[in-house]
Short mmCIF file of C-alpha atoms in Angstrom, two decimals:
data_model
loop_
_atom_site.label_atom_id
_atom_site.label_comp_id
_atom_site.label_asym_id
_atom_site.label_seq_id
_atom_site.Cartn_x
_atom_site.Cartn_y
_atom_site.Cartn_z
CA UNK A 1 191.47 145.62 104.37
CA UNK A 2 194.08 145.11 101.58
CA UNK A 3 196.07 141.78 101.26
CA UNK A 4 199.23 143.34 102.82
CA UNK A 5 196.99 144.63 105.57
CA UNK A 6 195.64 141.27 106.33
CA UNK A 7 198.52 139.78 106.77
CA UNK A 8 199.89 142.72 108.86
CA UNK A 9 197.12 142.36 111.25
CA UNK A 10 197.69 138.38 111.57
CA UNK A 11 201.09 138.52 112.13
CA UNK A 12 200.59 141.77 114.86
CA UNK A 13 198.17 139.40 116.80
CA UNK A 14 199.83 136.99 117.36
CA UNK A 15 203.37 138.21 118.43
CA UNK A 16 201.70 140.85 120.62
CA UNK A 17 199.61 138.10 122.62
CA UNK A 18 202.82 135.66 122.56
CA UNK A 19 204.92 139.29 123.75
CA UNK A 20 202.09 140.11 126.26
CA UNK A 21 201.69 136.29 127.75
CA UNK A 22 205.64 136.19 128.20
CA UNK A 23 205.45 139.63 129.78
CA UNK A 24 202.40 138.92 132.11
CA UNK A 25 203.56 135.14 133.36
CA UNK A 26 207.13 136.84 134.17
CA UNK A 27 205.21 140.01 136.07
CA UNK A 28 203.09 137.61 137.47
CA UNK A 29 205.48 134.92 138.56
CA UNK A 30 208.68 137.52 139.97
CA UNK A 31 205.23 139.84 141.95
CA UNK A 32 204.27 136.36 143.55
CA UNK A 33 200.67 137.31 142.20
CA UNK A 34 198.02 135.20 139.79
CA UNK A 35 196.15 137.81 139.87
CA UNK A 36 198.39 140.59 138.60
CA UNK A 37 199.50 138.02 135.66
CA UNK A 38 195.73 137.36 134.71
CA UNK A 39 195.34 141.31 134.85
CA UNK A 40 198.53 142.21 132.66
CA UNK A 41 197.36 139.50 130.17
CA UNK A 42 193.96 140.37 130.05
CA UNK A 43 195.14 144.53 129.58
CA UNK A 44 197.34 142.80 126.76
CA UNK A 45 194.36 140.94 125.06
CA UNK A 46 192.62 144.48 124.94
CA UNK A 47 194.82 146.38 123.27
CA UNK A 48 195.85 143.77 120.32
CA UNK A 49 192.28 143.54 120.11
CA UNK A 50 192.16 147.40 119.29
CA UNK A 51 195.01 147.33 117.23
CA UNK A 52 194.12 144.11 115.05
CA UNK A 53 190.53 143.53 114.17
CA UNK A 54 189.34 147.37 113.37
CA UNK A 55 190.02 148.13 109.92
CA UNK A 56 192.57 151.11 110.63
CA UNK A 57 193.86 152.90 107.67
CA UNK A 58 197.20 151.84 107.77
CA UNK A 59 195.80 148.07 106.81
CA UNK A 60 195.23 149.62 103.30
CA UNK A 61 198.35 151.02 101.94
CA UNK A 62 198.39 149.04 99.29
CA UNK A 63 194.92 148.74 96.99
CA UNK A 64 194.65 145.92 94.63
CA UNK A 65 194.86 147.25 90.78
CA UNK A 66 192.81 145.72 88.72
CA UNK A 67 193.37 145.17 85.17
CA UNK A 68 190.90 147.74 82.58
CA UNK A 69 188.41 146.26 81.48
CA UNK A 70 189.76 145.90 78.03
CA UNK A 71 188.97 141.57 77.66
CA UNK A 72 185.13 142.17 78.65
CA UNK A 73 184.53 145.02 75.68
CA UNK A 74 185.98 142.59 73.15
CA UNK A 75 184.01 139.73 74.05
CA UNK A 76 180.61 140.99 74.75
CA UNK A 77 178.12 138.88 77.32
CA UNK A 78 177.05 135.72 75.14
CA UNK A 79 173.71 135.79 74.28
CA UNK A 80 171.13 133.47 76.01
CA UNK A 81 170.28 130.65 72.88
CA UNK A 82 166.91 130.18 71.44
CA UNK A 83 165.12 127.55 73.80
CA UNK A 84 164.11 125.12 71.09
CA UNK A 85 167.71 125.01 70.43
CA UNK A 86 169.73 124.10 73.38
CA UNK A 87 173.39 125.50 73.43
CA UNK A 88 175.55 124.08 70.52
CA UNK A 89 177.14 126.74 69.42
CA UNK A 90 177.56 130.22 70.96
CA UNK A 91 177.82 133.40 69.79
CA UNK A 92 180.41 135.07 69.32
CA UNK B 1 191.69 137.79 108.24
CA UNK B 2 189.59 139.33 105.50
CA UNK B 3 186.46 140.63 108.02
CA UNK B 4 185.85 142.39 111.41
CA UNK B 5 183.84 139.20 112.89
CA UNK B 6 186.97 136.65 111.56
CA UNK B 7 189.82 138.69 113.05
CA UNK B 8 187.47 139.08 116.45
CA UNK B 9 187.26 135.38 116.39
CA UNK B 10 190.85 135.06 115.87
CA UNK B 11 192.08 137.18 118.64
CA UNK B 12 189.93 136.03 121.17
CA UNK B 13 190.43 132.29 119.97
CA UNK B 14 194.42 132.68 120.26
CA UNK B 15 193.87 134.61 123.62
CA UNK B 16 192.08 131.63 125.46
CA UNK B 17 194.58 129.27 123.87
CA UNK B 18 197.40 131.44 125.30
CA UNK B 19 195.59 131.50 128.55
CA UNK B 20 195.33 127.82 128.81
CA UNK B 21 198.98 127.68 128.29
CA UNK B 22 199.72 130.37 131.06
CA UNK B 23 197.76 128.34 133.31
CA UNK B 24 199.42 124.99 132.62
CA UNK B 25 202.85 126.88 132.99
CA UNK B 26 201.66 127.94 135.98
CA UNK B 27 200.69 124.68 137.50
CA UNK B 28 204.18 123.58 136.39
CA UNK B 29 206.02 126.24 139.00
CA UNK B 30 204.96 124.31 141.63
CA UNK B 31 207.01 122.19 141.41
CA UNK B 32 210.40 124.21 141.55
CA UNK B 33 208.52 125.64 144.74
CA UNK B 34 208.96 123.48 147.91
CA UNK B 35 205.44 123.85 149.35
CA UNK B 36 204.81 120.63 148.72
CA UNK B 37 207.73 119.44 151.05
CA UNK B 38 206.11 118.62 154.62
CA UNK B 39 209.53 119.55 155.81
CA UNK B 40 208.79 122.77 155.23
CA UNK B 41 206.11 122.98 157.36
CA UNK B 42 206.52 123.51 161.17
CA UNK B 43 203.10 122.00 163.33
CA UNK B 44 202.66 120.69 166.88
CA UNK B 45 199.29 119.29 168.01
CA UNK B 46 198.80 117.48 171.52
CA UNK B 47 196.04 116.19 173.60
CA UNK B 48 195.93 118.71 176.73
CA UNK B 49 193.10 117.12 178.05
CA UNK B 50 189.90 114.28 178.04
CA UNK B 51 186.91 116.21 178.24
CA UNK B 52 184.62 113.05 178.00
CA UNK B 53 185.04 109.83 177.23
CA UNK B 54 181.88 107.34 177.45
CA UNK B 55 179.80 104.41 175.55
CA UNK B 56 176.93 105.29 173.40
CA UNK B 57 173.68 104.28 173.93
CA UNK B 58 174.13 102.42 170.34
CA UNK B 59 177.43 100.67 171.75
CA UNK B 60 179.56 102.79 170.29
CA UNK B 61 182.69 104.71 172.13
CA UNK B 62 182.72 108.41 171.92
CA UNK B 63 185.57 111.00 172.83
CA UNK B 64 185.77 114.32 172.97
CA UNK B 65 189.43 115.66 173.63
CA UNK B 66 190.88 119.34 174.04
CA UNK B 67 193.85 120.11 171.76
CA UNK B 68 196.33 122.16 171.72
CA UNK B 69 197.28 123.49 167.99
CA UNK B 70 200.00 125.05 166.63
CA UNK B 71 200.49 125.61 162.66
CA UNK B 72 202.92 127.46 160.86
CA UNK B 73 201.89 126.90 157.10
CA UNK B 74 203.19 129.73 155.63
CA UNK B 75 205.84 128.06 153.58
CA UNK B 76 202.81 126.18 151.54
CA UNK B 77 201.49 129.50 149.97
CA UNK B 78 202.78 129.81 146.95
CA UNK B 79 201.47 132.76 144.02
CA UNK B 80 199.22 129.68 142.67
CA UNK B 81 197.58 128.70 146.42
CA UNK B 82 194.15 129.49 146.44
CA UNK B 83 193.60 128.13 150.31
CA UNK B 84 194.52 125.34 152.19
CA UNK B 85 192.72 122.93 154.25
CA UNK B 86 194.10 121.77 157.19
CA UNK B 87 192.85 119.06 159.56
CA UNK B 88 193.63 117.12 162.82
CA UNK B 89 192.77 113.03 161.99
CA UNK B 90 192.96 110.70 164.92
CA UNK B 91 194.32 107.44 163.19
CA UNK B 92 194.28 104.11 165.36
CA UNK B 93 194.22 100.62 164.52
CA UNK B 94 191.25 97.79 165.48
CA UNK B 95 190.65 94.20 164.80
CA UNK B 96 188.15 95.13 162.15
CA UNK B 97 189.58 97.73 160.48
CA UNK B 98 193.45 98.13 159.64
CA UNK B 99 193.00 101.85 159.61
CA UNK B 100 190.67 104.30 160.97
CA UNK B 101 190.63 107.58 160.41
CA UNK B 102 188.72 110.02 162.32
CA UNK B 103 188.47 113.97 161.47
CA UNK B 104 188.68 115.86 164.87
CA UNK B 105 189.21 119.58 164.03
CA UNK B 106 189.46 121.17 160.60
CA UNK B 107 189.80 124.93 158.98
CA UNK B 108 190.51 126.68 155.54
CA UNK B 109 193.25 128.91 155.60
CA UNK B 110 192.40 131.33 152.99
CA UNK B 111 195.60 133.44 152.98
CA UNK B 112 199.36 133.43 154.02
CA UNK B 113 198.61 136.18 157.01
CA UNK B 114 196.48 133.81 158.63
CA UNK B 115 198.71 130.69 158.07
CA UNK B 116 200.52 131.05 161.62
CA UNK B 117 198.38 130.38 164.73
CA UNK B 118 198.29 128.84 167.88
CA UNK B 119 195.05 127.62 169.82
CA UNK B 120 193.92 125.47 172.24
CA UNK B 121 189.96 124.23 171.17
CA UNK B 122 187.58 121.13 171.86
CA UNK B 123 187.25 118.70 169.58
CA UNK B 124 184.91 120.12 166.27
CA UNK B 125 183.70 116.61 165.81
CA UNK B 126 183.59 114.28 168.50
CA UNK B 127 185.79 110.87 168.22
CA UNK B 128 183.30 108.17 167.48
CA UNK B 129 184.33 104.35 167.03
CA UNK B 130 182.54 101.53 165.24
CA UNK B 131 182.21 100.00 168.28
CA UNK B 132 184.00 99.73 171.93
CA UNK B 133 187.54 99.76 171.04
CA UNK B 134 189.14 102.80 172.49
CA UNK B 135 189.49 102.41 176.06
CA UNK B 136 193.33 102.15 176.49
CA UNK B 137 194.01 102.23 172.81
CA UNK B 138 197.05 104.15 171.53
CA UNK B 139 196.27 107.00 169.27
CA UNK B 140 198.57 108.84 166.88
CA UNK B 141 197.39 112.36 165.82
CA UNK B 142 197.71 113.39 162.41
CA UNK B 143 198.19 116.69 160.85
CA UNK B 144 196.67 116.66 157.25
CA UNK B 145 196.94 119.96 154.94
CA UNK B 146 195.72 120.14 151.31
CA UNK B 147 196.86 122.70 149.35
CA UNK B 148 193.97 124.00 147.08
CA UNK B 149 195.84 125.69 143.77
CA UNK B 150 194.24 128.16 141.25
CA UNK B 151 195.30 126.28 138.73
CA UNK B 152 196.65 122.73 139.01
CA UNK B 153 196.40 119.53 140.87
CA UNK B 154 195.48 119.51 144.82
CA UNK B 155 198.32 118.76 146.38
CA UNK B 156 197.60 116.33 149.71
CA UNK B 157 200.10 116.09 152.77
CA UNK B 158 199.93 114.49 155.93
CA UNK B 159 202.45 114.74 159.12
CA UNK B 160 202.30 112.82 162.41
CA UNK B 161 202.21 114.88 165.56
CA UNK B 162 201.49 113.05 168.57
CA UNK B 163 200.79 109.69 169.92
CA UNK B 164 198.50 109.52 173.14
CA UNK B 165 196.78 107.00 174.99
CA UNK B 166 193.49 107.09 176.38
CA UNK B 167 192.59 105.93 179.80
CA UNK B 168 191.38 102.74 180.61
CA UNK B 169 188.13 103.73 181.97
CA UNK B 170 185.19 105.63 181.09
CA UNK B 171 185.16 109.11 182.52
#
């Protein structure tokens, strides 16, 4: 999952769950019936669930480019120093 | 956000704190509902007859009455009433104590359908004093009904029914 896609799938979760609590207390309140709010809520937590933590394609529309690797080739790796002399100056 | 076991944890953590709220919110309703008003609730209990009324071999007085019940709770079910409990007290007054309260009949009422009824039944649990106070004494009946939520504070309610007098003599 991209960086778009993670914040995507934050920002899904929680409206859905604030959507589907509003949703199931009215249900629940106007129907007279706990039960049928815990039910609706509980259906609600499912699906954002689904939606939200799989990593679904449409989380990755937009890849992170990374730059060539132009800076490594022109400094190579420097080279471990000879152990009698510790690290004064490195080579370059 | 970044990994399958994070965004479980955040859904499900978001989901019980959503469900705590919807809990508290509805514990809140109750109180735009009037089911906690004793007005609402129409009751009638009276003493139809003494069935026995003698001294203990400890020294103790002991009664057992037959009552005649009727209860209309149906008002106190609300969508957040789990059951309610509903019993008869016998409340007097004696020189040692300033109150005493005495369960004589009790039952859950564990839905709305079953909230109206009218019977006529001995005494579940037989009067007992501390002591041998009770001949002649003047009794007030009480009607007690707790409302047991799903969510939410008990909610405790008491009505007087009936006074009644018991006789002067063992029977």
């Amino acid at each position: 999952m991209d960086w778009q896609g993670q914040k995507l799938s934050e920002q899904l979760m929680q409206i859905m769950l604030l959507a589907f609590s509003v949703v199931a207390f009215l249900t629940g309140y106007s129907s007279g019936s706990f039960q049928t709010m815990l039910l609706v809520y509980a259906a609600g937590v499912v699906l954002t669930a689904l939606i939200s933590v799989p990593n679904w394609p449409f989380f990755n529309r937009h890849p992170l480019k990374w730059l060539e690797p132009i800076e490594a080739e022109r400094s190579p790796k420097p080279q471990l120093a000879s152990k009698k002399k510790p690290s004064k100056s490195h080579q370059k | 956000m970044h990994s399958f076991g994070t965004r479980l944890n955040t859904v499900l953590t978001l989901a019980a704190l959503i469900l705590a709220l919807l809990c508290t919110l509805t514990s809140l309703s109750d109180n735009f509902n009037n089911n906690n008003k004793p007005s609402s609730v129409k009751a009638h209990v009276e003493v139809l007859k003494v069935n026995r009324f003698r001294k203990q071999l400890s020294g103790n007085d002991e009664v057992s009455l037959t009552l005649n019940i009727s209860v209309d709770l149906r008002s106190a079910f609300t969508w957040n009433t789990k059951q309610v409990f509903v019993f008869v007290a016998a409340e007097y007054e004696t020189a040692k104590n300033s109150l005493n309260q005495i369960s004589l009949w009790d039952h859950i009422i564990q839905d709305k359908d079953h909230a109206k009824f009218q019977t006529q039944i001995t005494t579940k649990y037989l009067l007992i004093d501390q002591g041998s106070n009770l001949r002649g004494k003047n009794i007030k009946l009480v009607l007690h009904w707790y409302i047991m939520p799903k969510t939410g504070r008990t909610i405790e309610n008491k009505m007087v029914m009936s006074d009644f007098r018991l006789p002067e003599a063992y029977t």
